[in-house]
Short mmCIF file of C-alpha atoms in Angstrom, two decimals:
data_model
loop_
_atom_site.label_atom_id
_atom_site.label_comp_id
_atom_site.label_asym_id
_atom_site.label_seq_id
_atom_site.Cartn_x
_atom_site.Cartn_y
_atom_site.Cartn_z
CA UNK A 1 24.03 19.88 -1.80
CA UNK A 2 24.34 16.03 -2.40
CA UNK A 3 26.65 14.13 -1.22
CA UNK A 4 28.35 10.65 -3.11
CA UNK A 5 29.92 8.18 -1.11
CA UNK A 6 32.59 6.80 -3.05
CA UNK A 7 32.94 3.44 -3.28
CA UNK A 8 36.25 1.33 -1.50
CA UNK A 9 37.80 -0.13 -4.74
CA UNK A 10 40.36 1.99 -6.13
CA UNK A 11 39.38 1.36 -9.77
CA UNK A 12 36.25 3.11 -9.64
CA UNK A 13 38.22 6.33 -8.49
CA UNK A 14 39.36 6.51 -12.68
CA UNK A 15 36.03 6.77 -14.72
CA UNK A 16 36.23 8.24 -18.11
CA UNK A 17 32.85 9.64 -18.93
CA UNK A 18 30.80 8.35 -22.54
CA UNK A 19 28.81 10.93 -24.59
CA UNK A 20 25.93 11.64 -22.22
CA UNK A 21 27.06 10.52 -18.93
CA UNK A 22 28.46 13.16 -17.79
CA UNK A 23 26.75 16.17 -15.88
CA UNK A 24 25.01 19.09 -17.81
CA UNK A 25 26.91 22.64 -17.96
CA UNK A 26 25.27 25.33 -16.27
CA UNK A 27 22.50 26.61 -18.57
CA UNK A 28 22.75 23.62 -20.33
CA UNK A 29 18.71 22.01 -20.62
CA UNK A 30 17.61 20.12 -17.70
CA UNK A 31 18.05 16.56 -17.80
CA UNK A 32 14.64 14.31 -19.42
CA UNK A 33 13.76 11.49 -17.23
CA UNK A 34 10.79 8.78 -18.43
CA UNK A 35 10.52 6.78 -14.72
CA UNK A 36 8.39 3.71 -16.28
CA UNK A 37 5.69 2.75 -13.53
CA UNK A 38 3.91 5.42 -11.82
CA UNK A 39 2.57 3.44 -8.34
CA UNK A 40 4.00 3.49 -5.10
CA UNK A 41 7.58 3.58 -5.96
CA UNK A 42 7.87 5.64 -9.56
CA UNK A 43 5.35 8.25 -8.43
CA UNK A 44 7.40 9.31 -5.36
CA UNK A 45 10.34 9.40 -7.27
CA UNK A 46 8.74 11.36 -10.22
CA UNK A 47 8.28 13.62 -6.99
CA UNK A 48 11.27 14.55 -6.25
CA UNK A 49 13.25 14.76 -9.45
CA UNK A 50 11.18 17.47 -11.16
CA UNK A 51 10.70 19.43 -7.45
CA UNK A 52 14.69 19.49 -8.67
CA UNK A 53 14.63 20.71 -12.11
CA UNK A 54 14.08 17.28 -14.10
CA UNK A 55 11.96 17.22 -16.90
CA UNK A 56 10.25 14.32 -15.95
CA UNK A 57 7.53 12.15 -17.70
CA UNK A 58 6.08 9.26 -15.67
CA UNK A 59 5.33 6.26 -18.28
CA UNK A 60 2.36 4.34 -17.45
CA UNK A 61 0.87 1.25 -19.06
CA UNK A 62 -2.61 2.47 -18.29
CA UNK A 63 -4.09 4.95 -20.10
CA UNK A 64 -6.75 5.57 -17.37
CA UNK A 65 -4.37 6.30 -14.85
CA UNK A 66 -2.05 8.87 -16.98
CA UNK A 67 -5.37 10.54 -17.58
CA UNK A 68 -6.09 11.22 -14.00
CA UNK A 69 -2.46 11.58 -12.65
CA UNK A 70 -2.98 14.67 -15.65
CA UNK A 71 -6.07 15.95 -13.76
CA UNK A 72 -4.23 16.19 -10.94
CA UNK A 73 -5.60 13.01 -9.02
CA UNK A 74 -3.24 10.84 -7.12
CA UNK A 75 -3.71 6.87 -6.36
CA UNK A 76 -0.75 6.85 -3.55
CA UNK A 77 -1.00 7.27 0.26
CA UNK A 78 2.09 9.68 0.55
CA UNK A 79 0.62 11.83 -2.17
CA UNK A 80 -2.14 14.25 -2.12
CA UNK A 81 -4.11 15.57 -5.07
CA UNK A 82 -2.21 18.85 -4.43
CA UNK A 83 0.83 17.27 -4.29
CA UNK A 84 0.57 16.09 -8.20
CA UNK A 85 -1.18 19.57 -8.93
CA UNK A 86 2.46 21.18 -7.72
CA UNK A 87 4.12 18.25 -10.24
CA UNK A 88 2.36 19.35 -12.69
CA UNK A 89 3.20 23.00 -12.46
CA UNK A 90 6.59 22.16 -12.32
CA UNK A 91 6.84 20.37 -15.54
CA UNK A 92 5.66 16.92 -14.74
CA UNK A 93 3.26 14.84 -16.93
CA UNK A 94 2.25 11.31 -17.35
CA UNK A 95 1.88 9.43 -20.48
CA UNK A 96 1.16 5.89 -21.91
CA UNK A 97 2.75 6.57 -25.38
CA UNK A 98 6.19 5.00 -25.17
CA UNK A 99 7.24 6.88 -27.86
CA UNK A 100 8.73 9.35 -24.77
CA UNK A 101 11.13 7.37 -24.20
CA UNK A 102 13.13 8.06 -26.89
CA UNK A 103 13.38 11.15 -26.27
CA UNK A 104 14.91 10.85 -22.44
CA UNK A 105 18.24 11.02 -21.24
CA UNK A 106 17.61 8.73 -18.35
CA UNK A 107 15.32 5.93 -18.18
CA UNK A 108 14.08 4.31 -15.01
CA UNK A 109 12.14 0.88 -14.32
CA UNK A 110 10.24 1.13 -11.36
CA UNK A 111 7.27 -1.62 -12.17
CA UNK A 112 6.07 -4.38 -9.46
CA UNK A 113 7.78 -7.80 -9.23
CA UNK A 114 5.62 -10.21 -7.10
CA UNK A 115 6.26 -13.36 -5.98
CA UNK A 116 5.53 -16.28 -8.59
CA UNK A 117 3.96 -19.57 -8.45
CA UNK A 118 7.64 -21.06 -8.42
CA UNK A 119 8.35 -18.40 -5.14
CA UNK A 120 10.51 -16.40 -7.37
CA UNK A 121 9.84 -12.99 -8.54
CA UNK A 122 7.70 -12.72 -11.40
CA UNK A 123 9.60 -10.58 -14.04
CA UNK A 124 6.84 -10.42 -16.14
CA UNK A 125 6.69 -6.70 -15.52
CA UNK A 126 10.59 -5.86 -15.56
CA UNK A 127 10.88 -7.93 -19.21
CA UNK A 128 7.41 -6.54 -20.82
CA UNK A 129 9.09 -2.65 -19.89
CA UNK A 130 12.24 -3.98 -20.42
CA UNK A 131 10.72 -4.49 -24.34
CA UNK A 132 9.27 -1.41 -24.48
CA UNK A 133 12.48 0.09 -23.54
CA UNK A 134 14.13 -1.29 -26.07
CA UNK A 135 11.94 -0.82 -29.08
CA UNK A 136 12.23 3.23 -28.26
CA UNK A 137 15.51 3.21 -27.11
CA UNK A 138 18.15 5.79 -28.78
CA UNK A 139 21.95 6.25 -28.16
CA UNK A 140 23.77 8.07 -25.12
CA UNK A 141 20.68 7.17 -22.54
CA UNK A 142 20.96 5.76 -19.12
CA UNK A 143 18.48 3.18 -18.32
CA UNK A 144 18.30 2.55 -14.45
CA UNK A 145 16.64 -0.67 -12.78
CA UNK A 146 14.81 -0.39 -9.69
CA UNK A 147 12.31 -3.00 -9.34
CA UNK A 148 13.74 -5.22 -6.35
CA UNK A 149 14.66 -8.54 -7.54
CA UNK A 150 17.09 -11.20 -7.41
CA UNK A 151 21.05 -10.94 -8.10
CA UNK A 152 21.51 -10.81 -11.20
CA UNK A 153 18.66 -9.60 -12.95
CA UNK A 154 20.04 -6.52 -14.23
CA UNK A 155 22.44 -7.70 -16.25
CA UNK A 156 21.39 -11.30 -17.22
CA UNK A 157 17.66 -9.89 -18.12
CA UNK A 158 17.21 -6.80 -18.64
CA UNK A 159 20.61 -6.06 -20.34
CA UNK A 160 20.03 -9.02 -23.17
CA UNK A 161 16.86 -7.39 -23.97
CA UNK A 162 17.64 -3.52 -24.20
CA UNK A 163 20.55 -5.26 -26.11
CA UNK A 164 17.94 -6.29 -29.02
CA UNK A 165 17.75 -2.88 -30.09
CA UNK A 166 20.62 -3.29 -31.84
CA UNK A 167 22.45 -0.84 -29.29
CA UNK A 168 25.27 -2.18 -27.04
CA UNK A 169 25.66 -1.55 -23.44
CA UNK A 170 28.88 0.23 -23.00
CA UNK A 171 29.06 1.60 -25.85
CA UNK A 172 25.62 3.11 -26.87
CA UNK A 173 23.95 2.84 -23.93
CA UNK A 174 24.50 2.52 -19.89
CA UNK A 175 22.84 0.15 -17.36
CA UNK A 176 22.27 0.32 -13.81
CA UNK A 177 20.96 -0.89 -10.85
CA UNK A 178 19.24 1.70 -7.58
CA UNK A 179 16.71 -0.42 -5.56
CA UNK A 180 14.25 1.24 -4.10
CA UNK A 181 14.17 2.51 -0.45
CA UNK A 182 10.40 3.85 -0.31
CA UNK A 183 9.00 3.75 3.39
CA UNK A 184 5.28 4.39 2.43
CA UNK A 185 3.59 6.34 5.80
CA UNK A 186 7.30 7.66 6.94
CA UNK A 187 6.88 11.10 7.70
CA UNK A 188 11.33 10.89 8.68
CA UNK A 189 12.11 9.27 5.59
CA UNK A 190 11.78 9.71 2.22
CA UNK A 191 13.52 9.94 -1.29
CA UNK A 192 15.43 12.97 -0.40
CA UNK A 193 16.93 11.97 2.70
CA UNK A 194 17.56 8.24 2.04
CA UNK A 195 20.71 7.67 1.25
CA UNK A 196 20.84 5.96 -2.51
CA UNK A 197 22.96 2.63 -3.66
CA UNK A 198 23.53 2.98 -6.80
CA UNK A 199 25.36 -0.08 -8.83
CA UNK A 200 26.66 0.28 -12.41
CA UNK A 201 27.45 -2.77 -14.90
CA UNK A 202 30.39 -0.54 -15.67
CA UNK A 203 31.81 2.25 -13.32
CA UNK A 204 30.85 4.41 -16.63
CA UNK A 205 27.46 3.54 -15.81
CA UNK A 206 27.84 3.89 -12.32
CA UNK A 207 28.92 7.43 -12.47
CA UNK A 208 26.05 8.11 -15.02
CA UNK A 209 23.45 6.51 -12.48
CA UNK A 210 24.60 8.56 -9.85
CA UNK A 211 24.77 11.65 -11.28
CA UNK A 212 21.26 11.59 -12.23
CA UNK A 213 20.41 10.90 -8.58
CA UNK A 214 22.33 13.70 -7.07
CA UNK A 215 20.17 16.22 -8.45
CA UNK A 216 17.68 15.54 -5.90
CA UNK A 217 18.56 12.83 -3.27
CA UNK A 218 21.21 14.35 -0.59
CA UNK A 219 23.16 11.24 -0.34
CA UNK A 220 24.54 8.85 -3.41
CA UNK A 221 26.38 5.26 -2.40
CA UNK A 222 28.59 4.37 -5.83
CA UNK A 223 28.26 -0.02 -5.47
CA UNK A 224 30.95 -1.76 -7.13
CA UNK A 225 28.41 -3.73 -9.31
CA UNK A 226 24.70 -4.34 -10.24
CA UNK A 227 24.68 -7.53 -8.34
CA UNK A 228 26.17 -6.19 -5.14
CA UNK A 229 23.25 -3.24 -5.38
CA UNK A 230 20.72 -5.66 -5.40
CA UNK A 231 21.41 -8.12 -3.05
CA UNK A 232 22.05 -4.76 -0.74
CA UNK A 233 18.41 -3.95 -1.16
CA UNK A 234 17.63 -8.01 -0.13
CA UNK A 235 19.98 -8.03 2.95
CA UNK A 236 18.39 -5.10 4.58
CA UNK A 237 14.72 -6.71 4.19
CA UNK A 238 15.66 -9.98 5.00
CA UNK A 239 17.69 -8.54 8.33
CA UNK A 240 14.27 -7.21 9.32
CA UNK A 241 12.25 -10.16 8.33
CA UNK A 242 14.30 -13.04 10.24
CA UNK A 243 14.81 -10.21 13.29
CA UNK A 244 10.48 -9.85 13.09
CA UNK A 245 10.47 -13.84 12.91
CA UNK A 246 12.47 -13.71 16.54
CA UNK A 247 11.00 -11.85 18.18
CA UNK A 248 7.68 -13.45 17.15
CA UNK A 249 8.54 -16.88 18.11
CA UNK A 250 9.61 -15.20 21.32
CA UNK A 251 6.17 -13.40 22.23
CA UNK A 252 5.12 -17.27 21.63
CA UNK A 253 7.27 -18.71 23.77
CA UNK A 254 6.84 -15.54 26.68
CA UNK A 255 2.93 -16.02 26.29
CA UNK A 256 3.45 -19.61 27.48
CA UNK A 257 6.08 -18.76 30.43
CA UNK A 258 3.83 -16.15 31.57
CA UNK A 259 6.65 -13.49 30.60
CA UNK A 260 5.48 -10.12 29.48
CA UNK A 261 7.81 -9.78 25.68
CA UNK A 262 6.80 -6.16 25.56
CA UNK A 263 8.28 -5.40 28.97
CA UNK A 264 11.61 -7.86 28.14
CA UNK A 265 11.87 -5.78 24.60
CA UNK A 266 11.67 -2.66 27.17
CA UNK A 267 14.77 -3.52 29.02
CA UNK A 268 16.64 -4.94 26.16
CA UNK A 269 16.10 -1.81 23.72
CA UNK A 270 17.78 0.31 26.77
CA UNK A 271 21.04 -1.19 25.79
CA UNK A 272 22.81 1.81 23.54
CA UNK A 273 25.19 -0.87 21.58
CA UNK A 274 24.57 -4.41 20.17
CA UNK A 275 20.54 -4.16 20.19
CA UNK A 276 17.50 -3.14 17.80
CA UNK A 277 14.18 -2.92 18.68
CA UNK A 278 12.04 -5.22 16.83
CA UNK A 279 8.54 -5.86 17.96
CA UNK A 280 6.12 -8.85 17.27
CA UNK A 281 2.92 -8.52 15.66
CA UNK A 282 -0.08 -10.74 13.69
CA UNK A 283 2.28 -11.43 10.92
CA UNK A 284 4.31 -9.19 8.06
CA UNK A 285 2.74 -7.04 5.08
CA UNK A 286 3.98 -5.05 2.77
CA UNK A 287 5.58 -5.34 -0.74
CA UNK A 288 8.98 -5.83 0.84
CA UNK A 289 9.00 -7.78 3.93
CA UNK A 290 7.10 -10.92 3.45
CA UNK A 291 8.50 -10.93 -0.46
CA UNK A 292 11.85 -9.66 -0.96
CA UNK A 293 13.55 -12.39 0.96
CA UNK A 294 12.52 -15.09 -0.84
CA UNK A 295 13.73 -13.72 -4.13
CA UNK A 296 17.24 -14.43 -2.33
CA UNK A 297 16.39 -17.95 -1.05
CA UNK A 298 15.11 -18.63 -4.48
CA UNK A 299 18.56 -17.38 -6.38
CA UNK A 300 20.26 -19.59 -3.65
CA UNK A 301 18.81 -22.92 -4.24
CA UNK A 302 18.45 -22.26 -7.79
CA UNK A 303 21.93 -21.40 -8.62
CA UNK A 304 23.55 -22.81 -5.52
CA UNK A 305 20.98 -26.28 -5.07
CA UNK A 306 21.05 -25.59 -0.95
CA UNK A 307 18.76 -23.95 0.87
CA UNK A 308 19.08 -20.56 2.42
CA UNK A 309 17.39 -21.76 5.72
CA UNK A 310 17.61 -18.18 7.79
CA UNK A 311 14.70 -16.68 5.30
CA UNK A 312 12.96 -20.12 5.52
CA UNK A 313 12.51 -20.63 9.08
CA UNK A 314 11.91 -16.85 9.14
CA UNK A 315 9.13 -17.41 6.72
CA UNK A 316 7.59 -20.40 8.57
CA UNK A 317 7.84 -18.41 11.74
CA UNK A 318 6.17 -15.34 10.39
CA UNK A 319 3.81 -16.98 8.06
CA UNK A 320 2.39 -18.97 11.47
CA UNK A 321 1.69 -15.63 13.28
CA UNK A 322 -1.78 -15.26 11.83
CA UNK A 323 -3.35 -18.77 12.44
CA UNK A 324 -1.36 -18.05 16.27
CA UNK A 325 -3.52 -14.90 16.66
CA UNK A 326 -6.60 -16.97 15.97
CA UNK A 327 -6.12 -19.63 18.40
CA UNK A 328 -5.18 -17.24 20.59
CA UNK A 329 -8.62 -14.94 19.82
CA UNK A 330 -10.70 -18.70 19.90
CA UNK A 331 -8.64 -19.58 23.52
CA UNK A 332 -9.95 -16.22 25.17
CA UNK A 333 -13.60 -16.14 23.90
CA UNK A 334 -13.34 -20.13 25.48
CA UNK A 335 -12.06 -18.34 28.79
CA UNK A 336 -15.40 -16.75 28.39
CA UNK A 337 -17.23 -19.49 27.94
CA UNK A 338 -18.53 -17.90 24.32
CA UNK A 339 -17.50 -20.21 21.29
CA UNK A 340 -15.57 -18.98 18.28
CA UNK A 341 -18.38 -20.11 15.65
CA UNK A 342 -21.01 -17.24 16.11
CA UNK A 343 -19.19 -14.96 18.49
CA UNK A 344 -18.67 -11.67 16.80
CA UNK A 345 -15.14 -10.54 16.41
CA UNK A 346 -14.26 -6.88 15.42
CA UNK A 347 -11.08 -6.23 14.24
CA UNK A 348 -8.93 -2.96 14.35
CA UNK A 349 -6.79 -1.83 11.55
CA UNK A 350 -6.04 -3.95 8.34
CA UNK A 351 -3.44 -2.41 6.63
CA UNK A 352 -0.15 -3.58 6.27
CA UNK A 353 1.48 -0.30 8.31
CA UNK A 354 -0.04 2.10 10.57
CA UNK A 355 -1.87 5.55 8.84
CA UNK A 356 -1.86 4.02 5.43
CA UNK A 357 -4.32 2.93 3.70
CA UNK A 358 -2.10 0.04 1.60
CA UNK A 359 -3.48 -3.79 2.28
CA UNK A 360 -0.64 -5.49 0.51
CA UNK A 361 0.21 -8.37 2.01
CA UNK A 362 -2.07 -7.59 5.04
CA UNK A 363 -1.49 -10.30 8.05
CA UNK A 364 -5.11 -8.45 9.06
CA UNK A 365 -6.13 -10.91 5.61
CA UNK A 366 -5.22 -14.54 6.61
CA UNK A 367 -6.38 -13.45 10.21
CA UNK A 368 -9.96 -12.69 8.62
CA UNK A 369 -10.16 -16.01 6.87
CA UNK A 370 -9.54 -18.36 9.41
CA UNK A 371 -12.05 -16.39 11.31
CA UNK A 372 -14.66 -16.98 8.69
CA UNK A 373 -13.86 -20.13 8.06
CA UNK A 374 -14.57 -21.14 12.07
CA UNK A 375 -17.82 -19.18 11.27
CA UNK A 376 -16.83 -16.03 13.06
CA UNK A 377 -19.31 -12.74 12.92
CA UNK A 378 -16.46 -10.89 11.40
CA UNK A 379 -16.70 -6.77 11.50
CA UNK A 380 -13.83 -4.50 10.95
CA UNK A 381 -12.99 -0.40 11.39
CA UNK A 382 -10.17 0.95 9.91
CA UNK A 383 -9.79 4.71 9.91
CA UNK A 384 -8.21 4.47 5.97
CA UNK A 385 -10.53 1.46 4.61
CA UNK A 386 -14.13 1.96 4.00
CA UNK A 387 -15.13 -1.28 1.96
CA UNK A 388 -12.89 -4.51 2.74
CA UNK A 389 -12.66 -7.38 0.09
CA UNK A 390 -12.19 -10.59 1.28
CA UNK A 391 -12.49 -13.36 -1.32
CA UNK A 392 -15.87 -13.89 -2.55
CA UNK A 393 -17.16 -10.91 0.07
CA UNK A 394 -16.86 -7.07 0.88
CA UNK A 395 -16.93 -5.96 4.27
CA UNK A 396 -17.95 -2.86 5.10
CA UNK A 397 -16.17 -0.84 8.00
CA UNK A 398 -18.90 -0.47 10.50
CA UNK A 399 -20.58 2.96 11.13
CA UNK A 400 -20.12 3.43 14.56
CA UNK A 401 -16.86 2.40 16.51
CA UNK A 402 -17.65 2.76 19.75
CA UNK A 403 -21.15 1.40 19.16
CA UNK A 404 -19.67 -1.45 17.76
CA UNK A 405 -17.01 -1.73 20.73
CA UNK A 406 -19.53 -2.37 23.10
CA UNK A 407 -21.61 -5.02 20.64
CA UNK A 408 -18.41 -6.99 20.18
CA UNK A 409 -17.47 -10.31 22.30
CA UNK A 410 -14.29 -9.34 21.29
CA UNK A 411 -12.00 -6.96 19.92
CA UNK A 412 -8.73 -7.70 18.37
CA UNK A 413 -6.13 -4.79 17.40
CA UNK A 414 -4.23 -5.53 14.48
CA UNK A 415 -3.34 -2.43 13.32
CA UNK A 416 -2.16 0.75 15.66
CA UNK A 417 -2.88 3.75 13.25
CA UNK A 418 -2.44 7.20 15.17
CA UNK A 419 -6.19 7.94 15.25
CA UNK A 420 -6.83 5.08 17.82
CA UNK A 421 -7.07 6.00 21.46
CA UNK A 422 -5.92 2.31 22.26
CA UNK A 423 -6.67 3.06 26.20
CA UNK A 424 -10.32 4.31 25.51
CA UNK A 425 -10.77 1.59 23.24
CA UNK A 426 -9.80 -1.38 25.35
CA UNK A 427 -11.80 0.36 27.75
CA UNK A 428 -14.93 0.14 25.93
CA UNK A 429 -14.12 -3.62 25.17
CA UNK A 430 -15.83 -6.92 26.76
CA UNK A 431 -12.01 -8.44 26.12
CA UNK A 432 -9.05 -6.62 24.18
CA UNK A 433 -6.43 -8.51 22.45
CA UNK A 434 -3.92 -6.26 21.38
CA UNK A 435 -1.62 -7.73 19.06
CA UNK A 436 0.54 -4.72 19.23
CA UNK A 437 1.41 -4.22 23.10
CA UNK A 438 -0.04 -0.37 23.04
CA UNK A 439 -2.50 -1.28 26.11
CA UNK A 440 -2.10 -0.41 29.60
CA UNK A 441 -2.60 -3.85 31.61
CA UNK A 442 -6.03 -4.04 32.62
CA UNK A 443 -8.34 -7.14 33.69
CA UNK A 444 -9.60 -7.06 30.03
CA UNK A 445 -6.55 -6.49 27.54
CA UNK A 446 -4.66 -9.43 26.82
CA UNK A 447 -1.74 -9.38 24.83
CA UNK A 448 0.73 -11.44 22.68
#
């Protein structure tokens, strides 16, 4: 049973429903859902609506990959091959004819928005399906935006161009805002579970939004606007990115006072009120963290012409971490009296998260190139990446961990995926830096 938590304005309490807005009878047909983007986000999503009952068709640019998501092959970490082989018994299918979107009651956006040159997001994605959108788009549908992206978006870009249709929002068709929660690698969280902000750019639309949602996510949060939805999504990444950039600068700071941070984070966490645990690291990943907060510093100088200097000392703090870890990795080879040009380095995990495979935004990358660049004799293992690609080269993991723990003058943990036995490693290591404060203190592991 889902649950909708109602917003605090009064006015959104009297809603009068449009022609399709308002939920099916009982044995009425099941709702038809195109979600436009079938990656880390849409896919997910496609999940869980037709586990519910939705017809769902996932829209996908590339033909290729409708083809195999149809064979039953999946491209995500969180899904299996036999997850989208139980999809596709229950109705689901994948497509790159747009022509299916006419044919859907609800319509929703779920396409990549990088940063651009400018440090913006690049809407390239949002507009091009945006088009698409509109050139199939037929009266009474609900077309939902969940791309995360600055305020404002929703109803200054995408509405103008669903609007060229010749349909009207309001009257022909509805408009929303949900951002996406996905936490790729949770196994706690996922669409189900997470609660869901929904933001309408009418309370019509709201309601519409929302009732599509409660078919399969247990709880639904009614926002009083599309702008208020989306800067949501960019206060809760940008709480955790300037909290990150903290506690980074304080490892820094620690290292150099000959403080332990991972034992001070101990204490502090114990407090039940006023405290969360963040812990420091070789830098941010991800296609949330080290992006999503800039989208908001960009709307603020833009529009605004000040700076919103929280995410930009946070950025300058975090972006630092990986040339920090290097110095620090050159420092304790000198302690050995080896030099950083020829010594060979073996890093541990490169994704962006531990136990998934996803190198978006990968601190393990910038850490890799200022290696190479001091001439470094770079190897990797990561238990989810067999073939690394950095710049003009591909790195293969190496074939033998423990082997290779013993060969190395050092070894440098980036990345704590579940399959590590950090203890035997740093055991097995000449000198252990572990970036991640999972080693028990030994003469050998050094930490941040």
């Amino acid at each position: 049973m889902s649950q909708t938590v109602a917003p605090t304005n009064d006015a959104a309490e009297d809603r009068t429903s449009p022609a399709g807005s308002s939920p099916e009878p009982e044995g009425s047909p099941a709702q038809k859902a195109v979600i436009v983007g079938q990656g880390y986000v849409g896919l997910p999503l496609a999940q869980a609506a037709v586990a519910a009952g939705v017809d769902v068709v996932g829209f996908e640019i590339s033909a290729e990959l409708a083809q195999r998501l149809n064979a039953g092959q999946s491209h995500v970490d969180d899904l299996s091959n036999a997850d989208i082989a139980a999809m596709l018994r229950q109705g689901y299918r994948a497509s790159a004819d747009p022509q299916v979107i006419a044919d859907a009651d609800i319509v929703v956006v779920c396409v990549p928005t990088p940063l651009s040159d400018e440090g913006g997001p690049d809407l390239r994605a949002v507009e091009g399906s945006s088009a698409t959108i509109a050139e199939h788009l037929t009266p009474g549908t609900t077309v939902i935006l969940e791309s995360t992206t600055y305020p404002g978006t929703t109803d200054d870009i995408v509405r103008p161009i669903l609007e060229r249709s010749g349909l009207r929002h309001g009257t022909d068709f509805l408009l929303a805002y949900s951002p996406e929660r996905v936490d790729p690698g949770s196994a706690h969280y996922g669409i189900v579970n997470t609660p869901k902000l929904v933001g309408g750019a009418t309370p019509e639309a709201s309601e519409a939004a929302a009732s599509f949602y409660e078919t399969f996510v247990d709880t639904v949060v009614p926002m009083s606007g599309t702008k208020e939805a989306e800067t949501a999504k960019l206060l809760e990444n940008t709480y955790r990115h300037v909290n990150i950039a903290l506690v980074n600068e304080m490892a820094r700071f620690c290292h150099d006072l000959d403080i332990d941070i991972w034992e001070v984070i101990r204490g502090a966490a114990t407090k039940p009120f006023g405290f969360q645990k963040f812990t420091p690291g070789p830098g941010v990943g991800g296609h949330c963290i080290p992006i999503d907060p800039n989208y908001l510093g960009y709307q603020v100088k833009k529009q605004l012409g000040y700076p919103f200097r929280f995410v930009e000392l946070a950025q300058e703090i975090n972006n630092s971490m990986p040339q920090y870890v290097t110095s620090r990795i050159g420092d304790l080879l000198n302690d050995d009296a080896k030099p950083l040009n020829g010594a060979r380095v073996l890093l541990l995990g490169i994704t962006y998260k531990p136990n998934v495979a996803d190198q978006r935004e990968s601190p393990a990358l910038p850490v890799a190139r200022m290696l190479q660049e001091k001439k470094a004799d770079l190897h990797f293992h990561d238990p989810h990446v067999q073939q690394w690609r950095l710049d003009d080269r591909t790195l293969s993991r190496v074939p033998d961990l423990d082997e290779s723990l013993r060969e190395a003058d050092i070894v440098v943990l980036l990345q704590a995926h579940a399959g590590y036995d950090v203890d035997s490693i740093a055991a097995q290591s000449r000198t252990f830096f572990d970036t991640r404060g999972l080693a028990s203190h030994a003469e050998n592991v050094h930490t941040l």
